[in-house]
mmCIF file of C-alpha atoms and ligand atoms in Angstrom:
data_model
loop_
_atom_site.group_PDB
_atom_site.id
_atom_site.type_symbol
_atom_site.label_atom_id
_atom_site.label_comp_id
_atom_site.label_asym_id
_atom_site.label_seq_id
_atom_site.Cartn_x
_atom_site.Cartn_y
_atom_site.Cartn_z
ATOM 1 C CA MET A 1 65.633 -40.351 27.563
ATOM 2 C CA ALA A 2 67.317 -43.729 28.532
ATOM 3 C CA VAL A 3 70.954 -44.526 27.733
ATOM 4 C CA ILE A 4 71.802 -48.130 28.546
ATOM 5 C CA LEU A 5 75.515 -49.426 28.437
ATOM 6 C CA GLY A 6 75.389 -53.257 27.596
ATOM 7 C CA ILE A 7 78.382 -55.671 28.359
ATOM 8 C CA GLU A 8 78.566 -59.274 27.249
ATOM 9 C CA SER A 9 81.461 -61.371 28.395
ATOM 10 C CA SER A 10 79.860 -65.038 28.545
ATOM 11 C CA CYS A 11 82.493 -66.789 26.161
ATOM 12 C CA ASP A 12 85.234 -65.656 23.979
ATOM 13 C CA GLU A 13 83.905 -62.117 22.789
ATOM 14 C CA THR A 14 84.063 -59.102 24.833
ATOM 15 C CA SER A 15 81.372 -56.692 23.804
ATOM 16 C CA ALA A 16 80.030 -53.482 24.907
ATOM 17 C CA SER A 17 77.126 -51.334 23.274
ATOM 18 C CA ILE A 18 75.146 -48.114 23.780
ATOM 19 C CA CYS A 19 71.477 -48.375 23.379
ATOM 20 C CA ILE A 20 69.361 -45.105 23.593
ATOM 21 C CA ASP A 21 65.891 -45.215 23.702
ATOM 22 C CA GLY A 22 65.553 -48.691 22.373
ATOM 23 C CA GLU A 23 68.137 -47.834 19.348
ATOM 24 C CA ILE A 24 71.539 -49.311 19.104
ATOM 25 C CA ARG A 25 74.315 -46.493 18.780
ATOM 26 C CA SER A 26 77.281 -48.870 18.904
ATOM 27 C CA ASN A 27 78.360 -52.240 19.020
ATOM 28 C CA ILE A 28 81.969 -52.922 19.740
ATOM 29 C CA ILE A 29 83.082 -56.763 19.833
ATOM 30 C CA ALA A 30 86.634 -57.883 20.512
ATOM 31 C CA SER A 31 87.050 -61.297 19.596
ATOM 32 C CA GLN A 32 89.592 -63.450 20.937
ATOM 33 C CA ALA A 33 91.862 -65.167 18.409
ATOM 34 C CA ILE A 34 93.875 -66.921 20.969
ATOM 35 C CA HIS A 35 91.517 -69.947 21.043
ATOM 36 C CA ALA A 36 91.734 -70.958 17.349
ATOM 37 C CA LYS A 37 94.719 -72.959 17.800
ATOM 38 C CA TYR A 38 93.440 -74.905 20.760
ATOM 39 C CA GLY A 39 90.458 -75.957 18.539
ATOM 40 C CA GLY A 40 88.024 -74.554 21.250
ATOM 41 C CA VAL A 41 87.769 -71.810 24.003
ATOM 42 C CA VAL A 42 90.272 -72.131 26.705
ATOM 43 C CA PRO A 43 88.251 -70.655 29.744
ATOM 44 C CA GLU A 44 91.455 -69.388 31.532
ATOM 45 C CA LEU A 45 92.721 -67.506 28.508
ATOM 46 C CA ALA A 46 89.289 -66.183 27.840
ATOM 47 C CA SER A 47 89.074 -64.618 31.331
ATOM 48 C CA ARG A 48 92.548 -62.954 30.976
ATOM 49 C CA ALA A 49 91.722 -61.595 27.570
ATOM 50 C CA HIS A 50 88.220 -60.342 28.912
ATOM 51 C CA GLN A 51 90.310 -58.331 31.599
ATOM 52 C CA GLN A 52 92.687 -56.979 28.788
ATOM 53 C CA ASN A 53 89.662 -56.064 26.542
ATOM 54 C CA ILE A 54 86.909 -54.908 28.620
ATOM 55 C CA ILE A 55 88.182 -51.137 29.464
ATOM 56 C CA PRO A 56 89.076 -50.499 25.988
ATOM 57 C CA THR A 57 85.972 -51.975 24.634
ATOM 58 C CA VAL A 58 83.578 -50.088 26.510
ATOM 59 C CA ASP A 59 85.516 -46.754 25.983
ATOM 60 C CA GLN A 60 85.259 -47.354 22.072
ATOM 61 C CA ALA A 61 81.420 -48.083 22.433
ATOM 62 C CA ILE A 62 80.992 -44.823 24.317
ATOM 63 C CA GLN A 63 83.048 -42.825 21.973
ATOM 64 C CA GLN A 64 81.061 -44.370 18.676
ATOM 65 C CA ALA A 65 77.800 -43.687 20.257
ATOM 66 C CA LYS A 66 79.033 -39.845 20.783
ATOM 67 C CA ILE A 67 78.210 -39.757 24.503
ATOM 68 C CA THR A 68 80.221 -39.440 27.500
ATOM 69 C CA LYS A 69 80.128 -42.192 30.591
ATOM 70 C CA ASN A 70 78.085 -39.548 32.517
ATOM 71 C CA ASP A 71 75.205 -39.973 30.059
ATOM 72 C CA VAL A 72 74.778 -43.408 30.866
ATOM 73 C CA ASP A 73 71.646 -44.232 33.065
ATOM 74 C CA ALA A 74 72.021 -47.954 33.690
ATOM 75 C CA VAL A 75 74.282 -50.821 33.072
ATOM 76 C CA ALA A 76 73.120 -54.225 31.658
ATOM 77 C CA PHE A 77 75.394 -57.090 31.818
ATOM 78 C CA THR A 78 75.177 -60.702 31.030
ATOM 79 C CA ARG A 79 74.624 -62.967 34.418
ATOM 80 C CA GLY A 80 74.709 -66.082 32.610
ATOM 81 C CA PRO A 81 74.795 -68.866 31.300
ATOM 82 C CA GLY A 82 78.561 -69.106 30.300
ATOM 83 C CA LEU A 83 82.173 -69.450 31.409
ATOM 84 C CA LEU A 84 82.245 -68.473 35.096
ATOM 85 C CA GLY A 85 85.603 -66.943 34.629
ATOM 86 C CA SER A 86 84.440 -64.917 31.690
ATOM 87 C CA LEU A 87 81.217 -63.777 33.404
ATOM 88 C CA LEU A 88 82.937 -62.631 36.368
ATOM 89 C CA VAL A 89 84.919 -59.951 34.342
ATOM 90 C CA GLY A 90 81.738 -58.329 32.769
ATOM 91 C CA THR A 91 80.050 -58.564 35.903
ATOM 92 C CA SER A 92 82.479 -57.038 38.149
ATOM 93 C CA PHE A 93 82.923 -54.317 35.622
ATOM 94 C CA ALA A 94 79.351 -53.600 35.344
ATOM 95 C CA LYS A 95 79.053 -53.399 39.174
ATOM 96 C CA ALA A 96 81.729 -51.114 39.494
ATOM 97 C CA PHE A 97 80.506 -48.640 36.776
ATOM 98 C CA ALA A 98 77.282 -48.645 38.338
ATOM 99 C CA LEU A 99 78.653 -47.967 41.853
ATOM 100 C CA ALA A 100 80.873 -45.159 40.823
ATOM 101 C CA ARG A 101 78.074 -43.508 38.652
ATOM 102 C CA GLN A 102 75.374 -44.204 41.064
ATOM 103 C CA ILE A 103 73.312 -45.755 38.606
ATOM 104 C CA PRO A 104 71.096 -48.954 38.261
ATOM 105 C CA LEU A 105 72.407 -52.310 37.445
ATOM 106 C CA ILE A 106 70.271 -54.816 35.158
ATOM 107 C CA GLU A 107 71.012 -58.616 34.810
ATOM 108 C CA ILE A 108 70.462 -60.264 31.718
ATOM 109 C CA ASN A 109 70.100 -63.975 30.737
ATOM 110 C CA HIS A 110 72.279 -64.505 27.621
ATOM 111 C CA MET A 111 69.846 -66.792 26.013
ATOM 112 C CA GLN A 112 67.057 -64.548 26.390
ATOM 113 C CA ALA A 113 69.226 -61.726 24.931
ATOM 114 C CA HIS A 114 70.093 -63.747 21.832
ATOM 115 C CA ILE A 115 66.108 -63.963 21.458
ATOM 116 C CA LEU A 116 65.602 -60.265 22.195
ATOM 117 C CA ALA A 117 68.062 -59.278 19.372
ATOM 118 C CA HIS A 118 64.824 -59.339 17.357
ATOM 119 C CA PHE A 119 63.835 -56.303 18.979
ATOM 120 C CA ILE A 120 66.727 -54.227 17.678
ATOM 121 C CA ASP A 121 65.431 -53.772 14.111
ATOM 122 C CA ASN A 122 62.187 -53.558 12.218
ATOM 123 C CA PRO A 123 60.224 -55.684 11.264
ATOM 124 C CA LYS A 124 59.821 -56.950 14.970
ATOM 125 C CA PRO A 125 57.979 -60.284 15.676
ATOM 126 C CA ASP A 126 54.821 -60.292 17.633
ATOM 127 C CA PHE A 127 54.214 -62.190 20.813
ATOM 128 C CA PRO A 128 53.863 -65.219 21.139
ATOM 129 C CA PHE A 129 56.553 -66.291 18.484
ATOM 130 C CA LEU A 130 58.683 -69.432 18.352
ATOM 131 C CA CYS A 131 62.380 -68.978 18.245
ATOM 132 C CA LEU A 132 65.032 -71.529 17.384
ATOM 133 C CA THR A 133 68.099 -70.519 19.512
ATOM 134 C CA VAL A 134 71.296 -72.302 18.136
ATOM 135 C CA SER A 135 74.729 -71.310 19.477
ATOM 136 C CA GLY A 136 77.893 -73.108 20.646
ATOM 137 C CA GLY A 137 76.588 -74.035 23.890
ATOM 138 C CA HIS A 138 72.537 -74.474 23.270
ATOM 139 C CA THR A 139 69.967 -75.598 20.937
ATOM 140 C CA GLN A 140 66.657 -74.592 22.112
ATOM 141 C CA ILE A 141 63.052 -74.133 20.788
ATOM 142 C CA VAL A 142 61.533 -71.552 22.867
ATOM 143 C CA LEU A 143 58.033 -70.204 22.958
ATOM 144 C CA VAL A 144 58.425 -66.412 23.526
ATOM 145 C CA LYS A 145 55.400 -65.193 25.113
ATOM 146 C CA ASP A 146 56.751 -61.451 26.392
ATOM 147 C CA TYR A 147 59.991 -60.040 26.696
ATOM 148 C CA PHE A 148 61.016 -61.777 29.646
ATOM 149 C CA ASP A 149 58.389 -64.548 29.673
ATOM 150 C CA MET A 150 59.841 -67.629 27.810
ATOM 151 C CA GLN A 151 58.817 -71.275 27.852
ATOM 152 C CA LEU A 152 61.239 -73.953 26.623
ATOM 153 C CA VAL A 153 59.701 -76.241 24.236
ATOM 154 C CA GLY A 154 62.477 -78.454 23.184
ATOM 155 C CA GLU A 155 66.238 -78.610 23.647
ATOM 156 C CA THR A 156 69.292 -80.829 22.624
ATOM 157 C CA LEU A 157 69.958 -83.856 24.900
ATOM 158 C CA ASP A 158 73.743 -83.605 24.192
ATOM 159 C CA ASP A 159 75.623 -81.592 21.891
ATOM 160 C CA ALA A 160 74.633 -78.099 20.734
ATOM 161 C CA ALA A 161 74.204 -77.432 16.920
ATOM 162 C CA GLY A 162 77.260 -75.159 17.124
ATOM 163 C CA GLU A 163 79.091 -78.022 18.655
ATOM 164 C CA ALA A 164 78.166 -80.444 15.897
ATOM 165 C CA PHE A 165 79.701 -77.700 13.438
ATOM 166 C CA ASP A 166 82.853 -77.207 15.583
ATOM 167 C CA LYS A 167 83.350 -80.873 16.076
ATOM 168 C CA THR A 168 82.972 -81.671 12.589
ATOM 169 C CA ALA A 169 85.637 -78.900 11.888
ATOM 170 C CA LYS A 170 88.135 -80.612 14.170
ATOM 171 C CA ILE A 171 87.614 -83.885 12.558
ATOM 172 C CA LEU A 172 88.439 -82.034 9.163
ATOM 173 C CA ASN A 173 91.396 -80.377 10.753
ATOM 174 C CA LEU A 174 89.904 -77.038 10.286
ATOM 175 C CA PRO A 175 90.302 -74.375 12.935
ATOM 176 C CA TYR A 176 87.984 -73.154 15.407
ATOM 177 C CA PRO A 177 85.143 -71.848 15.204
ATOM 178 C CA GLY A 178 84.390 -74.430 12.543
ATOM 179 C CA GLY A 179 80.682 -73.119 11.807
ATOM 180 C CA PRO A 180 81.693 -70.078 9.392
ATOM 181 C CA LEU A 181 84.240 -72.190 7.498
ATOM 182 C CA ILE A 182 81.953 -75.386 6.899
ATOM 183 C CA ASP A 183 79.211 -72.532 5.724
ATOM 184 C CA LYS A 184 81.707 -71.054 3.413
ATOM 185 C CA TYR A 185 82.836 -74.637 1.994
ATOM 186 C CA ALA A 186 79.396 -75.887 1.946
ATOM 187 C CA GLN A 187 78.152 -73.246 -0.496
ATOM 188 C CA MET A 188 80.549 -75.069 -2.979
ATOM 189 C CA GLY A 189 79.552 -78.642 -2.337
ATOM 190 C CA ASN A 190 76.907 -81.376 -2.982
ATOM 191 C CA PRO A 191 74.649 -81.573 0.038
ATOM 192 C CA THR A 192 73.583 -84.974 -1.002
ATOM 193 C CA ALA A 193 77.138 -86.523 -1.732
ATOM 194 C CA PHE A 194 77.333 -88.317 1.773
ATOM 195 C CA ALA A 195 74.261 -89.620 3.561
ATOM 196 C CA LEU A 196 74.294 -88.935 7.199
ATOM 197 C CA PRO A 197 71.434 -90.185 9.504
ATOM 198 C CA GLU A 198 68.685 -88.158 11.364
ATOM 199 C CA PRO A 199 68.241 -89.288 14.827
ATOM 200 C CA GLN A 200 64.783 -90.138 15.818
ATOM 201 C CA ILE A 201 64.240 -88.294 19.152
ATOM 202 C CA PRO A 202 60.965 -87.704 20.780
ATOM 203 C CA ASP A 203 58.952 -84.596 21.277
ATOM 204 C CA PHE A 204 61.005 -81.426 20.291
ATOM 205 C CA ASN A 205 64.284 -82.293 21.553
ATOM 206 C CA PHE A 206 67.572 -82.572 19.685
ATOM 207 C CA SER A 207 70.359 -85.042 19.506
ATOM 208 C CA PHE A 208 73.643 -84.311 17.664
ATOM 209 C CA SER A 209 76.145 -86.751 19.354
ATOM 210 C CA GLY A 210 75.283 -89.518 17.013
ATOM 211 C CA LEU A 211 75.748 -87.397 13.899
ATOM 212 C CA LYS A 212 79.361 -86.485 15.286
ATOM 213 C CA THR A 213 80.201 -90.328 15.485
ATOM 214 C CA ALA A 214 78.600 -90.932 12.140
ATOM 215 C CA ILE A 215 80.719 -88.118 10.608
ATOM 216 C CA LEU A 216 83.748 -89.704 12.291
ATOM 217 C CA TYR A 217 83.211 -93.206 11.101
ATOM 218 C CA LEU A 218 82.518 -91.916 7.656
ATOM 219 C CA ILE A 219 86.037 -89.912 7.486
ATOM 220 C CA GLN A 220 88.047 -92.542 9.117
ATOM 221 C CA GLY A 221 86.658 -95.459 6.668
ATOM 222 C CA LYS A 222 87.097 -93.087 3.674
ATOM 223 C CA VAL A 223 90.661 -91.942 4.560
ATOM 224 C CA LYS A 224 91.804 -95.525 5.179
ATOM 225 C CA GLU A 225 91.061 -96.237 1.664
ATOM 226 C CA ASN A 226 92.247 -92.590 0.352
ATOM 227 C CA PRO A 227 94.682 -90.900 2.596
ATOM 228 C CA ASN A 228 93.604 -87.504 0.617
ATOM 229 C CA PHE A 229 89.968 -88.195 1.064
ATOM 230 C CA ILE A 230 89.339 -85.168 3.224
ATOM 231 C CA GLU A 231 91.143 -82.512 0.994
ATOM 232 C CA GLU A 232 89.565 -83.922 -2.150
ATOM 233 C CA HIS A 233 86.047 -84.026 -0.779
ATOM 234 C CA LEU A 234 86.092 -81.392 1.542
ATOM 235 C CA TYR A 235 83.247 -79.144 0.094
ATOM 236 C CA ASP A 236 80.841 -82.329 -0.404
ATOM 237 C CA ILE A 237 81.656 -83.218 3.165
ATOM 238 C CA CYS A 238 80.924 -79.825 4.399
ATOM 239 C CA ALA A 239 77.665 -79.584 2.330
ATOM 240 C CA SER A 240 76.487 -82.877 3.505
ATOM 241 C CA VAL A 241 77.225 -82.197 7.129
ATOM 242 C CA GLN A 242 75.463 -78.751 7.028
ATOM 243 C CA TYR A 243 72.565 -80.313 5.135
ATOM 244 C CA ARG A 244 72.045 -82.780 7.913
ATOM 245 C CA ILE A 245 72.412 -80.178 10.865
ATOM 246 C CA VAL A 246 69.981 -77.965 9.137
ATOM 247 C CA THR A 247 67.266 -80.661 8.479
ATOM 248 C CA ILE A 248 67.382 -81.592 11.971
ATOM 249 C CA LEU A 249 66.843 -78.350 13.180
ATOM 250 C CA LEU A 250 64.148 -77.376 10.744
ATOM 251 C CA ASN A 251 62.292 -80.578 10.944
ATOM 252 C CA LYS A 252 61.806 -79.994 15.001
ATOM 253 C CA LEU A 253 60.959 -76.090 14.427
ATOM 254 C CA LYS A 254 58.305 -77.328 11.748
ATOM 255 C CA LYS A 255 56.855 -79.656 14.476
ATOM 256 C CA ALA A 256 56.738 -77.138 17.121
ATOM 257 C CA ALA A 257 55.298 -74.742 14.889
ATOM 258 C CA LYS A 258 52.287 -77.189 13.768
ATOM 259 C CA HIS A 259 51.848 -78.166 17.545
ATOM 260 C CA THR A 260 51.606 -74.490 18.802
ATOM 261 C CA GLY A 261 49.924 -73.045 15.912
ATOM 262 C CA VAL A 262 52.286 -69.976 16.079
ATOM 263 C CA LYS A 263 53.228 -68.321 12.826
ATOM 264 C CA ASP A 264 55.772 -65.907 13.823
ATOM 265 C CA ILE A 265 59.150 -67.847 13.561
ATOM 266 C CA ALA A 266 62.559 -66.727 14.399
ATOM 267 C CA ILE A 267 65.981 -67.964 14.742
ATOM 268 C CA ALA A 268 68.680 -66.707 16.971
ATOM 269 C CA GLY A 269 72.487 -67.489 18.197
ATOM 270 C CA GLY A 270 75.557 -68.020 16.685
ATOM 271 C CA VAL A 271 74.472 -70.723 14.150
ATOM 272 C CA SER A 272 71.669 -68.497 12.843
ATOM 273 C CA ALA A 273 74.362 -66.955 10.866
ATOM 274 C CA ASN A 274 74.644 -70.210 8.826
ATOM 275 C CA SER A 275 73.618 -69.176 5.213
ATOM 276 C CA GLY A 276 71.969 -72.906 4.572
ATOM 277 C CA LEU A 277 69.945 -72.648 7.679
ATOM 278 C CA ARG A 278 68.896 -69.036 6.740
ATOM 279 C CA GLN A 279 67.720 -70.015 3.131
ATOM 280 C CA ALA A 280 66.059 -73.389 4.299
ATOM 281 C CA LEU A 281 64.274 -71.136 6.738
ATOM 282 C CA LEU A 282 63.227 -68.855 4.485
ATOM 283 C CA ASP A 283 61.902 -71.609 2.103
ATOM 284 C CA MET A 284 59.954 -73.232 4.786
ATOM 285 C CA GLY A 285 58.367 -70.125 5.782
ATOM 286 C CA GLU A 286 57.006 -69.517 2.294
ATOM 287 C CA GLN A 287 55.749 -73.180 2.222
ATOM 288 C CA TYR A 288 54.011 -72.826 5.659
ATOM 289 C CA LYS A 289 52.811 -69.153 5.361
ATOM 290 C CA TRP A 290 55.246 -68.023 8.516
ATOM 291 C CA ARG A 291 56.420 -64.669 9.007
ATOM 292 C CA VAL A 292 60.032 -65.438 9.414
ATOM 293 C CA PHE A 293 62.699 -63.518 11.306
ATOM 294 C CA ILE A 294 66.274 -63.697 10.870
ATOM 295 C CA PRO A 295 68.863 -61.553 12.713
ATOM 296 C CA LYS A 296 71.255 -59.273 11.017
ATOM 297 C CA PHE A 297 74.801 -61.273 10.878
ATOM 298 C CA GLU A 298 76.207 -58.945 13.804
ATOM 299 C CA TYR A 299 73.618 -59.898 15.975
ATOM 300 C CA CYS A 300 73.693 -63.474 15.433
ATOM 301 C CA THR A 301 76.868 -64.467 17.397
ATOM 302 C CA ASP A 302 77.883 -63.059 20.946
ATOM 303 C CA ASN A 303 77.417 -59.347 20.886
ATOM 304 C CA ALA A 304 76.552 -56.611 23.678
ATOM 305 C CA ALA A 305 73.643 -54.889 21.611
ATOM 306 C CA MET A 306 71.374 -57.931 22.360
ATOM 307 C CA ILE A 307 72.399 -57.124 25.965
ATOM 308 C CA ALA A 308 71.847 -53.474 25.691
ATOM 309 C CA ILE A 309 68.384 -53.847 24.037
ATOM 310 C CA ALA A 310 67.261 -56.433 26.647
ATOM 311 C CA GLY A 311 68.405 -54.225 29.372
ATOM 312 C CA TYR A 312 66.383 -51.247 27.830
ATOM 313 C CA HIS A 313 63.160 -53.293 28.047
ATOM 314 C CA LYS A 314 64.223 -54.114 31.854
ATOM 315 C CA TYR A 315 65.024 -50.573 32.332
ATOM 316 C CA LEU A 316 61.204 -49.614 31.174
ATOM 317 C CA LYS A 317 60.056 -51.931 33.875
ATOM 318 C CA GLN A 318 62.431 -50.678 36.261
ATOM 319 C CA GLU A 319 63.793 -54.220 36.948
ATOM 320 C CA PHE A 320 67.095 -53.561 38.767
ATOM 321 C CA VAL A 321 69.558 -55.730 40.915
ATOM 322 C CA GLY A 322 71.615 -54.872 43.806
ATOM 323 C CA GLN A 323 75.392 -55.108 44.056
ATOM 324 C CA ASP A 324 75.183 -58.452 45.842
ATOM 325 C CA ILE A 325 74.362 -60.136 42.494
ATOM 326 C CA ALA A 326 76.553 -62.997 41.560
ATOM 327 C CA PRO A 327 76.895 -64.564 37.797
ATOM 328 C CA LEU A 328 75.630 -68.034 37.175
ATOM 329 C CA ALA A 329 77.337 -70.503 34.728
ATOM 330 C CA ARG A 330 73.809 -72.279 34.260
ATOM 331 C CA MET A 331 70.578 -70.330 33.674
ATOM 332 C CA HIS A 332 67.323 -71.123 31.835
ATOM 333 C CA VAL A 333 65.583 -69.068 29.472
HETATM 334 O O1 KG4 B 401 76.117 -67.644 20.098
HETATM 335 P P1 KG4 B 401 77.419 -67.754 19.623
HETATM 336 O O2 KG4 B 401 78.539 -66.560 19.151
HETATM 337 O O3 KG4 B 401 78.168 -68.305 21.205
HETATM 338 C C1 KG4 B 401 77.779 -69.131 22.247
HETATM 339 O O4 KG4 B 401 76.840 -68.315 22.990
HETATM 340 O O5 KG4 B 401 77.886 -70.282 22.003
HETATM 341 O O6 KG4 B 401 77.636 -69.194 18.916
HETATM 342 C C2 KG4 B 401 78.840 -69.508 18.533
HETATM 343 C C3 KG4 B 401 78.586 -70.853 17.603
HETATM 344 C C4 KG4 B 401 79.932 -71.478 17.283
HETATM 345 O O7 KG4 B 401 79.704 -73.099 17.483
HETATM 346 C C5 KG4 B 401 80.196 -71.455 15.840
HETATM 347 O O8 KG4 B 401 80.652 -72.326 14.948
HETATM 348 C C6 KG4 B 401 78.760 -71.194 15.284
HETATM 349 O O9 KG4 B 401 78.142 -70.485 16.437
HETATM 350 N N1 KG4 B 401 78.805 -70.445 13.884
HETATM 351 C C7 KG4 B 401 78.165 -70.885 12.845
HETATM 352 C C8 KG4 B 401 78.311 -69.750 11.906
HETATM 353 N N2 KG4 B 401 78.972 -68.756 12.491
HETATM 354 C C9 KG4 B 401 78.975 -69.052 13.634
HETATM 355 N N3 KG4 B 401 77.696 -72.233 12.670
HETATM 356 C C10 KG4 B 401 77.417 -72.379 11.337
HETATM 357 N N4 KG4 B 401 77.600 -71.550 10.406
HETATM 358 C C11 KG4 B 401 78.052 -70.067 10.538
HETATM 359 N N5 KG4 B 401 77.889 -69.378 9.496
HETATM 360 ZN ZN1 ZN B 402 75.650 -66.799 22.586
#
């Protein structure tokens, strides 16, 4: 039997999970509401909140899995990419736990873990598959050849898709994170109410900074004519912005699928919780005869279950690291 404790602390969620023989038994997430009023994650506040939350979160994960800390066989933790101060909390905790219990330590790449969340539930994708990983910090198309053998096919040259949602929310005076709210309002709006440009970027790469500027100019111009423009057209604005972000993402994914000939297509990361993206991907999958893989909502945004499942697959290969390991703010898939 293999009992893995997974620890995630790369951004603003402190999370702990127990995975027993590849099955997730608990996935506790302590979110940090403190950042909402600042319109984004404040790194120093995030580090402090991780310090407060880490022990109670791990305790709860162990309790919910109906085990004791003495049953844990290995600790997997997010090494990066992420905010260094946040990563240090999870890394230090994992090291201390592993040292105290004399059990192995496993380092996990957060971006790989988002993708490996597809190995929590059935049906699971077959290798090789393509994954569009869309979060607050990253937008990537990855060719997944094996659990830890991944090739970057394309990525954003500027803002991430999640940032495009969050920055739009800021323009619309909505709280952080903006993605979930824009998603909710978009469902009540008309996606073709406002035309927004699709950038012409070569290969399989993305760009979202031009879209952000286009949204800003559109809103500024309209508000000059009508100070209540945002309130009166909020749903249509959200639907139009979401529609454009989704089409930018899926047009590149379609191109990559055609280029590689791969038919197992997945999405991962916080933005994969977006209902417009999920539906449009299902529709596209039907059209192109893909097998489409969409994570459960709790495995889209940051969580430790994805760290624990990734840790389990490294445990099977006995891929451990020493106590001299350090977190990395930047890491490639
Ligand atoms: O993966 P994640 O939890 O953290 C990072 O690793 O960045 O992703 C967070 C991002 C935020 O930008 C948030 O606005 C976005 O995911 N997000 C959404 C939705 N839920 C979360 N974006 C669009 N629609 C959603 N439903
Ligand atoms: Zn993430």
